[in-house]
Short mmCIF file of C-alpha atoms and ligand atoms in Angstrom, two decimals:
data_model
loop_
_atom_site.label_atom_id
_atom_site.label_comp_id
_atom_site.label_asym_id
_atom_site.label_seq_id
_atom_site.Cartn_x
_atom_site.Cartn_y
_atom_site.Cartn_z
CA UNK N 12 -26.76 -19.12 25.69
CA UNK N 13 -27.98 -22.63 25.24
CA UNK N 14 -27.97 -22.22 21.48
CA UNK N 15 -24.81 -20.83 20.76
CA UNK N 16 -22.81 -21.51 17.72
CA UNK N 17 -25.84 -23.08 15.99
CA UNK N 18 -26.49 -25.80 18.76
CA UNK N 19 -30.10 -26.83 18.08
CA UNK N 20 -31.53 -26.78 22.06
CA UNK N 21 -31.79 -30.22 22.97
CA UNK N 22 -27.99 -31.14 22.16
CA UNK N 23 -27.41 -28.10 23.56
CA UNK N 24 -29.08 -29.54 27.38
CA UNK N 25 -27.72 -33.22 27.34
CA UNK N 26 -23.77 -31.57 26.25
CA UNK N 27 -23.94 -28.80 28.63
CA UNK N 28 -20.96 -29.42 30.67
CA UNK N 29 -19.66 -25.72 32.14
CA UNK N 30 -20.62 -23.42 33.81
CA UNK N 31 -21.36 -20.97 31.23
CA UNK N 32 -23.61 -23.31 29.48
CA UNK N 33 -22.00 -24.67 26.67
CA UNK N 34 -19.36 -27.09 25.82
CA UNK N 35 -16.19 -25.63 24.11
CA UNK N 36 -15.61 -28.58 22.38
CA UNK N 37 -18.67 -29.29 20.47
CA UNK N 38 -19.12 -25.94 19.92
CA UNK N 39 -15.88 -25.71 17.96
CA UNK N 40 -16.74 -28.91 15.93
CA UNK N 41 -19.78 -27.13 15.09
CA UNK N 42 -18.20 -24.02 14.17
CA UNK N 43 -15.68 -25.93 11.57
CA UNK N 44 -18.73 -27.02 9.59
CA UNK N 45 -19.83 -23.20 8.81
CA UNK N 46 -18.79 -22.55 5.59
CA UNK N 47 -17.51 -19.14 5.18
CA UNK N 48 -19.21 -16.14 2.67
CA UNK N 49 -18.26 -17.05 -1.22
CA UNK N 50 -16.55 -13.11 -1.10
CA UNK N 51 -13.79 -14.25 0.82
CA UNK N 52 -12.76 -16.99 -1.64
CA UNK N 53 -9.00 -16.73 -2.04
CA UNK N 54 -8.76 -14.09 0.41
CA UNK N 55 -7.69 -16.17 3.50
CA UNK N 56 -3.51 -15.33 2.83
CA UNK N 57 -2.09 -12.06 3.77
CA UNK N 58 1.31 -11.51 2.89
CA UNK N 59 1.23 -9.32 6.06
CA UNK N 60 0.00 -11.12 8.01
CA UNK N 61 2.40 -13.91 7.33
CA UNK N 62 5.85 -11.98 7.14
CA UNK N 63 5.01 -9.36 9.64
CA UNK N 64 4.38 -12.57 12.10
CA UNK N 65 7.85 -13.74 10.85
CA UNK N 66 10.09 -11.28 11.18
CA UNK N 67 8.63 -10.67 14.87
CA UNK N 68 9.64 -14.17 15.83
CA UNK N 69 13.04 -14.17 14.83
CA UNK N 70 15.55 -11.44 15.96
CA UNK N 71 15.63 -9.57 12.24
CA UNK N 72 16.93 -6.27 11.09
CA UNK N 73 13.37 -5.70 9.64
CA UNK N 74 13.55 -4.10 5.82
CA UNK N 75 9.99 -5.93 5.52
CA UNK N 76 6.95 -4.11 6.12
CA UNK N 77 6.99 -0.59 4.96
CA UNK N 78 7.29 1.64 7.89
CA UNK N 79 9.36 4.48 8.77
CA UNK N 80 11.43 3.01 11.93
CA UNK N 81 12.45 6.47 12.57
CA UNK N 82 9.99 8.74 14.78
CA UNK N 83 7.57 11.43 12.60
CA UNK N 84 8.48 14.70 12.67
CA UNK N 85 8.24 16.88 15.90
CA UNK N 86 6.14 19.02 14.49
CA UNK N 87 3.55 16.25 13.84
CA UNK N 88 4.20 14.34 16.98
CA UNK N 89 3.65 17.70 19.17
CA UNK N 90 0.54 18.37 16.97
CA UNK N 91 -0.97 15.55 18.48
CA UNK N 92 -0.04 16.18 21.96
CA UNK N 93 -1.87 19.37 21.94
CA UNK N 94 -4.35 17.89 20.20
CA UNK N 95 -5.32 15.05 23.23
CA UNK N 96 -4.28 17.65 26.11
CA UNK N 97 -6.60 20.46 25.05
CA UNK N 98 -9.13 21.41 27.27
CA UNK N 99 -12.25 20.84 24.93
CA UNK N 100 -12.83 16.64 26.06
CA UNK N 101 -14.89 16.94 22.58
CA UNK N 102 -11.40 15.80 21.06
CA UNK N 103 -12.29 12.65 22.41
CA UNK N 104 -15.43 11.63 21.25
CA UNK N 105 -17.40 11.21 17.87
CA UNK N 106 -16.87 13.26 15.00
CA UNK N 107 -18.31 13.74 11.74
CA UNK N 108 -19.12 10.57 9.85
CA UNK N 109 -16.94 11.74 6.26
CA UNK N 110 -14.06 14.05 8.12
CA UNK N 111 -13.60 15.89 10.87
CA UNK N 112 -14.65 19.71 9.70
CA UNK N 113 -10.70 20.91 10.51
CA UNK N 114 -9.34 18.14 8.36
CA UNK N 115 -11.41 18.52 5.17
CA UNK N 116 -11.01 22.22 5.37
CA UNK N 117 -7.32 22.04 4.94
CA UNK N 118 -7.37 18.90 2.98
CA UNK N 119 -9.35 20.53 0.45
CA UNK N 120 -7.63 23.84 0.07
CA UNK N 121 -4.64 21.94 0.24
CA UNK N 122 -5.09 19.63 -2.99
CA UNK N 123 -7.48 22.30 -4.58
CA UNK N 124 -4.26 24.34 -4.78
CA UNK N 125 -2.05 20.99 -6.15
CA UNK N 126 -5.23 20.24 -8.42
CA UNK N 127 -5.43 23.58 -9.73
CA UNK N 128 -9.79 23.60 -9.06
CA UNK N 129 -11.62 24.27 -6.11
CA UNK N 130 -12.39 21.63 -4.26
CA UNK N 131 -15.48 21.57 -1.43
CA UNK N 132 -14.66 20.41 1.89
CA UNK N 133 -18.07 18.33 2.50
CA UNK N 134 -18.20 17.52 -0.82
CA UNK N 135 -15.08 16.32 -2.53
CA UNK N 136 -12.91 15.04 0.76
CA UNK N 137 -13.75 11.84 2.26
CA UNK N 138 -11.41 10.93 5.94
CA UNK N 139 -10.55 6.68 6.35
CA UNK N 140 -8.97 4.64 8.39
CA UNK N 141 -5.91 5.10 6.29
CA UNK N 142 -5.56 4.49 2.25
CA UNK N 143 -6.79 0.94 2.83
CA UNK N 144 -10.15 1.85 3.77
CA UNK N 145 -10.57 4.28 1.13
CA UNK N 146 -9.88 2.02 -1.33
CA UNK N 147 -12.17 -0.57 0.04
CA UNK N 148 -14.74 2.22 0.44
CA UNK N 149 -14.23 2.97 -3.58
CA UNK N 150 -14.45 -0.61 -4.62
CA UNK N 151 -17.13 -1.75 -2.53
CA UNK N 152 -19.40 1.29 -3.53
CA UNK N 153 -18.50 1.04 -7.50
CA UNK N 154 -17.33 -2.30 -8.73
CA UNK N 155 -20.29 -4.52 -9.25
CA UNK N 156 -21.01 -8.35 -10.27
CA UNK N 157 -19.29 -9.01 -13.63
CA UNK N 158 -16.89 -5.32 -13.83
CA UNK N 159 -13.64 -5.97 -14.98
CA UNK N 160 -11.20 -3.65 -13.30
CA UNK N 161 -7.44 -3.08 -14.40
CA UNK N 162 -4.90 -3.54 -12.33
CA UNK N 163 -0.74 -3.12 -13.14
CA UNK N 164 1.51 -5.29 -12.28
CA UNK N 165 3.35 -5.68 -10.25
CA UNK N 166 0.75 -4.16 -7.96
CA UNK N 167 -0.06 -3.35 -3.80
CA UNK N 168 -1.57 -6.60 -3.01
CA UNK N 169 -5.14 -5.90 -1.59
CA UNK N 170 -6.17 -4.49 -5.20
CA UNK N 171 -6.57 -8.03 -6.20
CA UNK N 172 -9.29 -9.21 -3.47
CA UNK N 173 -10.67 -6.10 -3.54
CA UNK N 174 -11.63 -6.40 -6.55
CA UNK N 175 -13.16 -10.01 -5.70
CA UNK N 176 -14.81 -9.42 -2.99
CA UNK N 177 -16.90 -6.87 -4.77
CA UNK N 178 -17.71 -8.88 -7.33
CA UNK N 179 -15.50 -7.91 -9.88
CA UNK N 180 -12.97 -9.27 -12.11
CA UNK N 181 -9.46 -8.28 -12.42
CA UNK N 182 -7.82 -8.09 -15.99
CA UNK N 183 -4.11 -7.87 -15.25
CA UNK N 184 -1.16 -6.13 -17.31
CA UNK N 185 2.43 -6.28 -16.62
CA UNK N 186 4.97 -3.15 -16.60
CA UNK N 187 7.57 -4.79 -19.22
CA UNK N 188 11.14 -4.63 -17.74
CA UNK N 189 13.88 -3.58 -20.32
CA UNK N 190 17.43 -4.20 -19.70
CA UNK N 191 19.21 -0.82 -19.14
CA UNK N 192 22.60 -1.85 -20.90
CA UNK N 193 25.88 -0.91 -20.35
CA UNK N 194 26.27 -2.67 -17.09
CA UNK N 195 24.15 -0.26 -15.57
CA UNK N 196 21.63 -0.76 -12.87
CA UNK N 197 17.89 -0.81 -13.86
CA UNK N 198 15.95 2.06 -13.00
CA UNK N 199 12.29 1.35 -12.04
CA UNK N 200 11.73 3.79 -15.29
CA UNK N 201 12.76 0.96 -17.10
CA UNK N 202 9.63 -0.88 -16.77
CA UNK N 203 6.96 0.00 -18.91
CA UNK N 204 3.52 -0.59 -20.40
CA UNK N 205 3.22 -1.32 -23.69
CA UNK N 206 0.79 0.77 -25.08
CA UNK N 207 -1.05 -1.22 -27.77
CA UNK N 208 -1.37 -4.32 -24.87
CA UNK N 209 -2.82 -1.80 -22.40
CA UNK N 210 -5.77 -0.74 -25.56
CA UNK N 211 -6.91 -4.23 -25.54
CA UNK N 212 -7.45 -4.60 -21.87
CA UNK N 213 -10.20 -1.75 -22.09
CA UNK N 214 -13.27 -3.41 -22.80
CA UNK N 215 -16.88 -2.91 -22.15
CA UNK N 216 -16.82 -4.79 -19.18
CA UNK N 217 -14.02 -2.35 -17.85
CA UNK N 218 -15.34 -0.38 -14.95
CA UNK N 219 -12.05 1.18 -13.35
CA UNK N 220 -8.26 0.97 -13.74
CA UNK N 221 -6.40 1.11 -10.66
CA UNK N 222 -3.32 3.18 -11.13
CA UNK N 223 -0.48 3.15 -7.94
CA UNK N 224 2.36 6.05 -8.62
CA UNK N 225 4.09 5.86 -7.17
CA UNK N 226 4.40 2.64 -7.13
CA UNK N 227 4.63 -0.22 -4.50
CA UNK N 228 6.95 -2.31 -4.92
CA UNK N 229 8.90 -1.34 -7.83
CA UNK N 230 9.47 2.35 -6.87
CA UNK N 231 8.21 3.69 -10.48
CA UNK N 232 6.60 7.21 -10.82
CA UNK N 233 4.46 7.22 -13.71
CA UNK N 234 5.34 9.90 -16.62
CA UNK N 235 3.27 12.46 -17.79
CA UNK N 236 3.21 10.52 -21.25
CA UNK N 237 2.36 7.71 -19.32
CA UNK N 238 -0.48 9.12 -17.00
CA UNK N 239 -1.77 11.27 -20.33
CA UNK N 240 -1.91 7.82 -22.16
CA UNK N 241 -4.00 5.92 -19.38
CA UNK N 242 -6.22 9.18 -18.87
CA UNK N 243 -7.15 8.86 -22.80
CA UNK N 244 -8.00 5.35 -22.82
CA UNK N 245 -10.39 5.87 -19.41
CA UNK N 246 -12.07 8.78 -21.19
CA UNK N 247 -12.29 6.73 -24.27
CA UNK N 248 -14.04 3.93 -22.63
CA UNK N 249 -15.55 5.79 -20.26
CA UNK N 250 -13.72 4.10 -17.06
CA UNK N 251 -12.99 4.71 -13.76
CA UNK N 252 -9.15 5.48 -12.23
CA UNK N 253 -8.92 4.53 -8.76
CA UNK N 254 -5.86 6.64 -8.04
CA UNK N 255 -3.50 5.53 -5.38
CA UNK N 256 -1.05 8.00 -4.82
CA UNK N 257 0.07 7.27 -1.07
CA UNK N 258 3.93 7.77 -1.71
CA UNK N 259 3.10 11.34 -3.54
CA UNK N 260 6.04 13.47 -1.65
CA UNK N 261 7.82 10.26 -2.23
CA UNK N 262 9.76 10.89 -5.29
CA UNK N 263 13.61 11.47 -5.84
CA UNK N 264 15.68 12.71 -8.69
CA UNK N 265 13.95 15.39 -9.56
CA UNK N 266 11.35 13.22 -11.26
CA UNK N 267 7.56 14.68 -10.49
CA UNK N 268 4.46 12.99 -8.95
CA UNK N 269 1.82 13.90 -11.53
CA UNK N 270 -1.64 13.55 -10.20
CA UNK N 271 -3.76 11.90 -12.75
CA UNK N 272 -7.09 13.74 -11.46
CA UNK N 273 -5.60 17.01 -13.13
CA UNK N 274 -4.98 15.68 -16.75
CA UNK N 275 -8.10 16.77 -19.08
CA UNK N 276 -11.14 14.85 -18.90
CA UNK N 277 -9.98 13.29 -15.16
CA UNK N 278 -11.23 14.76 -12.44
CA UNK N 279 -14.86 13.51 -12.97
CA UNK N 280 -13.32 10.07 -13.35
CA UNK N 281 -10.66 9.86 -10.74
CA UNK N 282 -11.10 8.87 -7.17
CA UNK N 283 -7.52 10.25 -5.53
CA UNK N 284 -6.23 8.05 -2.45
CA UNK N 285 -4.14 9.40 -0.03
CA UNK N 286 -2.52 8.53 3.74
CA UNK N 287 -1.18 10.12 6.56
CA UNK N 288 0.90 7.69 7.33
CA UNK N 289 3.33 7.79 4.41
CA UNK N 290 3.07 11.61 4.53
CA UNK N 291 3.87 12.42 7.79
CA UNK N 292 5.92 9.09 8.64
CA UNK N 293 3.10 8.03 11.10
CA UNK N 294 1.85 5.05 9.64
CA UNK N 295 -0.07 3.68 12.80
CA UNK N 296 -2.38 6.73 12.50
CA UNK N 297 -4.36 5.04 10.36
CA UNK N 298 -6.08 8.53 8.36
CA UNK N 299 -6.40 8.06 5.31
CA UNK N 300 -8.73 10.11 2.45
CA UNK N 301 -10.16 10.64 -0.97
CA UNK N 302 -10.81 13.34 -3.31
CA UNK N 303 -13.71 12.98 -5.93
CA UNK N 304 -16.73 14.27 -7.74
CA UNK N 305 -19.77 14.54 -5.06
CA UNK N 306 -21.63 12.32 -7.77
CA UNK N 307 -19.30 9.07 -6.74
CA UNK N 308 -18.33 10.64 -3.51
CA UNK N 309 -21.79 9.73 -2.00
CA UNK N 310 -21.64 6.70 -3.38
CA UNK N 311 -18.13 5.95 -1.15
CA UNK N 312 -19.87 7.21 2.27
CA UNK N 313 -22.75 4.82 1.98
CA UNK N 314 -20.28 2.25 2.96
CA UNK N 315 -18.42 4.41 5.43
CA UNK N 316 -21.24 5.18 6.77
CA UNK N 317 -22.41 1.90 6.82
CA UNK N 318 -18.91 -0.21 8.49
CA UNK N 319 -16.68 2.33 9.53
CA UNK N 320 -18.35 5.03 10.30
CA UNK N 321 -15.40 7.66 11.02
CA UNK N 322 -12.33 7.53 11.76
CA UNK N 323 -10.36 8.43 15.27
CA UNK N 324 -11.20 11.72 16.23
CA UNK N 325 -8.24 13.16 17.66
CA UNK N 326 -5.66 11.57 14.75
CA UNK N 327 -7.37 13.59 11.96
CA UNK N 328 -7.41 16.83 13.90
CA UNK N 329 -3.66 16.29 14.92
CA UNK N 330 -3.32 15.40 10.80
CA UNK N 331 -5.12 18.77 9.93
CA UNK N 332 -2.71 20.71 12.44
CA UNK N 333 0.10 18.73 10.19
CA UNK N 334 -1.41 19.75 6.95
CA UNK N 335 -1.58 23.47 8.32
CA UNK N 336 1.59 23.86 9.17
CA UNK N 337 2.49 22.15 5.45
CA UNK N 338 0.27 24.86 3.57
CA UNK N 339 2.27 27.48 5.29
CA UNK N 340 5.43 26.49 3.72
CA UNK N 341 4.56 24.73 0.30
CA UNK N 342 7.46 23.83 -1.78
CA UNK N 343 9.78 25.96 0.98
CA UNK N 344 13.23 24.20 1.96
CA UNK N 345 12.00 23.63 5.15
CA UNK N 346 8.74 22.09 3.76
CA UNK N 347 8.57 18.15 5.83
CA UNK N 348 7.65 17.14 2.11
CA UNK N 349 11.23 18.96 1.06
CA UNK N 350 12.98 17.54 3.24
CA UNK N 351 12.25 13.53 3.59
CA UNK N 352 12.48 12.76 0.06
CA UNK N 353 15.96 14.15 0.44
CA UNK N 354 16.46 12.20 3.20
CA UNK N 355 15.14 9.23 2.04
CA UNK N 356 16.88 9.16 -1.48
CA UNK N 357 20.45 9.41 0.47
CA UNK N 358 18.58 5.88 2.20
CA UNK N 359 17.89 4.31 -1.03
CA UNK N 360 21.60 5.15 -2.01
CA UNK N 361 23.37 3.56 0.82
CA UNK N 362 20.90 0.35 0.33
CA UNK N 363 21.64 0.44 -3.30
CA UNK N 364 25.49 0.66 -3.30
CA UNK N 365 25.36 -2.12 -0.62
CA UNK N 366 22.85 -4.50 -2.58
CA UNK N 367 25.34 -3.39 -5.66
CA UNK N 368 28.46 -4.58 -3.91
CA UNK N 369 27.54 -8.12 -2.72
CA UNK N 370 25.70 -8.97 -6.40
CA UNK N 371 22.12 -8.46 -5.33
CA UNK N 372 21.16 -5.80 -8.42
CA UNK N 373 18.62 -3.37 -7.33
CA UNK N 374 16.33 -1.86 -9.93
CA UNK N 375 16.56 1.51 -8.50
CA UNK N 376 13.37 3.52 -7.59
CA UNK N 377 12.36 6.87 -8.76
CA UNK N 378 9.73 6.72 -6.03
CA UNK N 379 8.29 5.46 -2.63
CA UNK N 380 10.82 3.58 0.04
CA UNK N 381 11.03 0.78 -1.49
CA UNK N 382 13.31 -0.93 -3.92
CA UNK N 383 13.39 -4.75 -5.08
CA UNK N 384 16.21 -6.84 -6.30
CA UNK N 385 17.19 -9.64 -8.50
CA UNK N 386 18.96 -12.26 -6.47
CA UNK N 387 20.45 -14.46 -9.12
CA UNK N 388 23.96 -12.96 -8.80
CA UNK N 389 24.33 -12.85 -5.86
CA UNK N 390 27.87 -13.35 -4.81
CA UNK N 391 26.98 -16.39 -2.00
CA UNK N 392 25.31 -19.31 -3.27
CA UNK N 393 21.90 -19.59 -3.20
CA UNK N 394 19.40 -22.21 -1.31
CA UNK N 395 17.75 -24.83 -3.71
CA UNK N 396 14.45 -25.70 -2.31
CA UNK N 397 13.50 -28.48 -4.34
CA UNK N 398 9.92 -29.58 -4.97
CA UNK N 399 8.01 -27.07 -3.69
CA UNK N 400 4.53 -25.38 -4.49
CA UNK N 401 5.70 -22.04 -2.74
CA UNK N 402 7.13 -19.76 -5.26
CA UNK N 403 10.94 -19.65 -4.66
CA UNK N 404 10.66 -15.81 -3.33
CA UNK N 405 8.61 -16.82 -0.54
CA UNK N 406 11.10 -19.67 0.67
CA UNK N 407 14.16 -17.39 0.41
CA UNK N 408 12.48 -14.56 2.43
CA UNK N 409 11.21 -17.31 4.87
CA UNK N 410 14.82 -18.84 5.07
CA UNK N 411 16.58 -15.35 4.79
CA UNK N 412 14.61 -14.44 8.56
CA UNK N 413 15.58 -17.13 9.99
CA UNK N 414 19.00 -18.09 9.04
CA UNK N 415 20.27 -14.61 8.58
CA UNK N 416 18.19 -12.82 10.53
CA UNK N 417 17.29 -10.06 7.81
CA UNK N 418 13.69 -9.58 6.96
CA UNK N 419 12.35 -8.39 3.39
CA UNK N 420 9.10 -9.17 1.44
CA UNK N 421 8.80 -11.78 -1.30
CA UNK N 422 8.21 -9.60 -5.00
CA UNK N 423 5.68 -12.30 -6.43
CA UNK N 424 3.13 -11.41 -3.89
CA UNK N 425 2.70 -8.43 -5.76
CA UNK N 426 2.18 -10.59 -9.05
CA UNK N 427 -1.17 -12.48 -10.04
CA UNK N 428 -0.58 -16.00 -10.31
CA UNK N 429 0.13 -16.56 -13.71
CA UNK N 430 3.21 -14.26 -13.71
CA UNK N 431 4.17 -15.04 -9.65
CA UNK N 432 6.90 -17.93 -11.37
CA UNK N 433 8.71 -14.86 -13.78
CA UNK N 434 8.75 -13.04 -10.98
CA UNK N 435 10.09 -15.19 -8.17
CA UNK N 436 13.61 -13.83 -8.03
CA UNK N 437 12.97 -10.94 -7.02
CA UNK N 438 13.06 -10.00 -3.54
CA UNK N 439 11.63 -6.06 -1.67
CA UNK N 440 13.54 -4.23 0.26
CA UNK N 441 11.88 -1.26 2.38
CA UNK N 442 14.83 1.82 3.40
CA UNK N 443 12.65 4.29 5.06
CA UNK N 444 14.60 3.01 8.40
CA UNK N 445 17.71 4.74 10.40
CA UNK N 446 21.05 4.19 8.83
CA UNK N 447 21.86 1.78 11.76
CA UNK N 448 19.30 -0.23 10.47
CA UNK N 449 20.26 -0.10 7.43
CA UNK N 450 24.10 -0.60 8.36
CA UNK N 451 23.53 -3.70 9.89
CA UNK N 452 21.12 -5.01 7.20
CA UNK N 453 24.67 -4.11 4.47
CA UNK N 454 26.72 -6.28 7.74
CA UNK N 455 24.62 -9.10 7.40
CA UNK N 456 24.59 -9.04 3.37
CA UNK N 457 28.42 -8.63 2.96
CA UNK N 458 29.78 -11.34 6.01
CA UNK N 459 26.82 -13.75 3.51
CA UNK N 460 27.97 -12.81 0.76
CA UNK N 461 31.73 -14.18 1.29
CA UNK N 462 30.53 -17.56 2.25
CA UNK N 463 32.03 -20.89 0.66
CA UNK N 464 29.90 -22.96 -1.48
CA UNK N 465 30.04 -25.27 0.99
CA UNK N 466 29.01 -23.24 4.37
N1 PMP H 19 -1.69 1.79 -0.92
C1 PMP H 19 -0.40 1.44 -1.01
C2 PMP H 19 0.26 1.42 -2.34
C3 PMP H 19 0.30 1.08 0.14
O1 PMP H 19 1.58 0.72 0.05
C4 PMP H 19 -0.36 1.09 1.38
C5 PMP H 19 0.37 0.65 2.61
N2 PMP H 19 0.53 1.61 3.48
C6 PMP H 19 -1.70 1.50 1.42
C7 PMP H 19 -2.34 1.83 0.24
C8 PMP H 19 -2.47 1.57 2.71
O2 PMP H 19 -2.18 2.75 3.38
P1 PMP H 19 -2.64 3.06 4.89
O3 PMP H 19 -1.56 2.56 5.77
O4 PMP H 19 -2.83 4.53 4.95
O5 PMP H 19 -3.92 2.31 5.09
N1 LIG H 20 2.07 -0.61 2.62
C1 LIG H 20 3.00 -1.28 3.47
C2 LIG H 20 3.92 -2.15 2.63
O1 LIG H 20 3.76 -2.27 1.47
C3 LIG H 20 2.35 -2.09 4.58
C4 LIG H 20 1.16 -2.87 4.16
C5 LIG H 20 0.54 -3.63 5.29
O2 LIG H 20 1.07 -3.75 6.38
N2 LIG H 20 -0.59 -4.18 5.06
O3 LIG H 20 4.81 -2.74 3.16
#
C-alpha cells in the first residue's frame, strides 16, 4: 500500500497522511510524471468521446452518433428475453473463447451461402465485442513495425490509430468528388478513386488495404468495377483487405453490397468484419465477427484470446436466434434485412428534401444511415470563428449543439490531417432515428434558416 503509484517507501512513511496509507495528493503529482506507452501517441482524441459528451449536455435532437433511436425488432428483442429466462443458468456464464458454438454455426452457414463456399464454424468465424474489436483483433495480429496499410478517405476514424498503434503506417487516398451537374444533388457515387493514384499507393511496404462499403460517412457502396479493381491490385501485390462491411443490409436504390471476399483471388486475402448492432438495430450489443482463412484466423484469436477473451454470453446466443430466424426467410419481403433498408431510405429522403430546402446540399447516400452535407449555402448566415486551430467543422458542430440545440458530427474527423482543411465544410448527419426526430431536427433547420443577417 505504502508504495503505491511509484512512491519509493520512505516518502511514502513521512507523507502518509490517511487512513488508507497514502496521500492523494502526492500520489497524483507522481502519477502526472508517468509518461504514457509511445503506441498511444496521437491517440488521446476521440471524436466520440468528445461529441457524444456534447450532445448529452445540451438538450439536442441528436443526428450525431450513429444509432438507431428506434427499438430493434421484436423478434430480436424477444430473442433475447428467452435467451436470459431459460432455464439452463449456463446462459450466464463463460462461453467459448472465438464464438459461442450456436452463433458460429449459423454465422457460418449464413455467409457460406452469401459467399458462395463453405465456410467452417470453428474455423473461419471469429465472435467480438462488436466490429471494433474485430478490427483491432485483425490489426493488432497482422500489421507489424514499418507495414504501410491503405486506408480511403474519407474513412471510420479508428482505422487511423489502429493502424499506429500496431506499428504501422497509414498511406492515405482520397475518393475524388465530381460535381453531378445540372443542379442536381451529389450522389455519394459521385466520389471516386482514381485508379492510376490508387496503383501507386501499393508498394512493398503495403501490408493491407482497409476497404469500408459501405461506407461511413459518405454513404458510398463500392461497385463491382470498383471492388474488382482493388481485389486486382491486392492480388497483384500480394496485400491484405481488411473488409469492413458493417452497413451490408444497408443499401438503398437497388444498388448491391458486393462482398469483396467473393471476387477471384479474395477469400484467402480478405478478413470480412461484421456487427450486430447495425444488423439488427441493437448497437449496445456489442457482437461483432469475422470471416477468414484459418491460416490468419489463428493469428486474430491470439489476441482475443489474449485481452478479450469472449464476448457476452447471452448477446451472441440471442444474435444466433436473430440470424436463425433471418436464414429462414432470406431475401423474403418479410426478411428484417428487406424491410429496414426500405425503411430507412424513406429516412434519408425526408432528411434530404429538408437539408435540400433550407440550402444545406446533401450528397445523397447509396448506403449506411448516414449522409453529410456541404454547408456553404446555406440559406442563414454562417458563424465566422476567426483565428482558430480547430478545423471550422468542429466549431460549427460545437456551436450548432449549443445554440441550436441540433447535434451532428464534424466530416473532417473522418479526414487525415492534410486533407481535414478541404474537407471542413462538410458536416454528418445520422437518419436511422424516428421521424419525430427527424421532424424536429427539419423544425430547427428551417425557423434557422430564415434568420436575418443580423440575428
Ligand atoms: N466500422 C464502422 C464503419 C462503423 O461505423 C462502426 C460503428 N458502429 C464500427 C465499425 C464498429 O461497430 P460496433 O459497434 O459493432 O463495434
Ligand atoms: N459507428 C458509429 C458512428 O459512426 C458510432 C461510433 C462510436 O460511437 N464510436 O457514428
Amino acid at each position: 500500500m505504502l508504495r503505491r503509484s511509484g512512491l519509493p517507501l520512505t516518502q511514502g512513511l513521512l507523507r502518509r497522511s490517511n487512513p488508507l496509507g497514502f496521500c492523494l495528493c502526492c500520489s497524483k503529482a507522481k502519477m502526472s510524471t508517468v509518461s504514457k506507452a509511445r503506441r498511444l501517441e496521437g491517440a488521446d482524441k476521440n471524436i466520440w468521446v468528445e461529441f457524444v459528451k456534447l450532445a448529452a449536455t445540451y438538450k439536442t435532437v441528436n443526428l450525431g452518433q450513429g444509432f438507431p433511436n428506434f427499438p430493434p425488432p421484436d423478434f430480436v428483442r424477444e430473442a433475447f428475453v428467452d435467451v436470459v429466462s431459460e432455464k439452463d443458468t449456463l446462459i450466464h456464464q463463460y462461453t467459448r473463447a472465438f464464438g459461442q458454438p450456436n452463433l458460429v454455426t449459423i454465422l457460418a452457414k449464413f455467409f457460406g451461402k452469401l459467399l458462395g463456399r463453405e465456410l467452417d464454424p470453428l474455423d473461419n468465424v471469429l465472435v467480438t465485442v462488436g466490429a471494433y474489436e474485430a478490427l483491432f483483433c485483425c490489426f493488432q495480429a497482422l500489421v507489424d513495425d514499418g507495414d504501410e496499410v491503405i486506408i480511403i478517405e474519407p474513412y471510420f476514424d479508428c482505422y487511423e490509430p489502429m493502424t499506429k498503434m500496431a506499428g504501422g503506417t497509414p498511406v492515405f487516398i482520397p475518393l475524388q468528388p465530381k460535381a453531378a451537374g445540372d443542379g442536381k444533388l451529389m450522389s455519394s457515387g459521385d466520389w471516386r478513386l482514381d485508379p492510376k493514384e490508387l496503383a501507386t499507393k501499393f508498394t512493398k511496404r503495403t501490408k493491407a488495404i482497409v476497404l469500408n462499403s459501405p461506407n461511413n460517412p459518405l454513404g458510398k457502396v463500392f461497385s463491382r468495377q470498383e471492388l474488382e479493381l482493388i481485389a486486382e491490385l491486392c492480388v497483384k501485390h500480394n496485400v491484405l483487405c481488411f473488409s469492413d462491411e458493417v452497413y451490408e443490409w444497408l443499401v438503398y436504390d437497388g444498388n448491391k453490397h458486393v462482398r469483396i471476399a467473393s471476387l477471384p483471388g479474395m477469400w484467402e486475402r480478405t478478413l470480412t468484419i461484421g456487427s450486430a448492432g447495425k444488423t439488427f438495430s441493437a448497437t449496445g450489443w456489442k457482437v461483432g465477427w469475422t470471416l477468414r482463412p484459418d491460416e490468419l484466423l489463428k493469428h486474430l484469436r491470439t489476441v482475443h484470446q489474449n485481452s478479450v477473451y469472449h464476448c457476452a454470453t447471452a448477446a451472441q446466443e440471442a444474435v444466433a436466434r436473430a440470424f436463425q430466424t433471418e436464414f429462414e426467410r432470406l431475401e423474403k419481403p418479410e426478411s428484417y434485412f428487406v424491410q429496414l433498408p426500405k425503411e430507412l431510405q424513406q429516412k434519408r429522403d425526408r432528411l434530404v428534401n429538408c437539408l435540400s430546402a433550407v440550402g444545406m446540399k446533401p450528397v445523397v447516400p447509396e448506403g449506411t444511415y448516414f449522409l453529410i452535407v456541404d454547408l456553404t449555402e446555406f440559406k442563414a448566415p454562417l458563424p465566422d470563428f476567426q483565428d482558430s486551430e480547430e478545423p471550422y467543422d468542429f466549431r460549427f458542430v460545437k456551436w450548432m449543439i449549443k445554440n441550436k440545440g441540433l447535434a451532428a458530427i464534424p466530416v473532417s474527423a473522418f479526414y487525415s490531417p492534410p486533407q481535414k482543411k478541404n474537407f471542413d465544410r462538410f458536416i454528418r448527419f445520422c437518419f436511422a432515428k424516428e421521424n419525430t426526430t427527424l421532424d424536429a431536427a427539419a423544425a430547427i433547420l428551417q425557423q434557422w434558416s430564415q434568420t436575418k443577417p443580423s440575428q
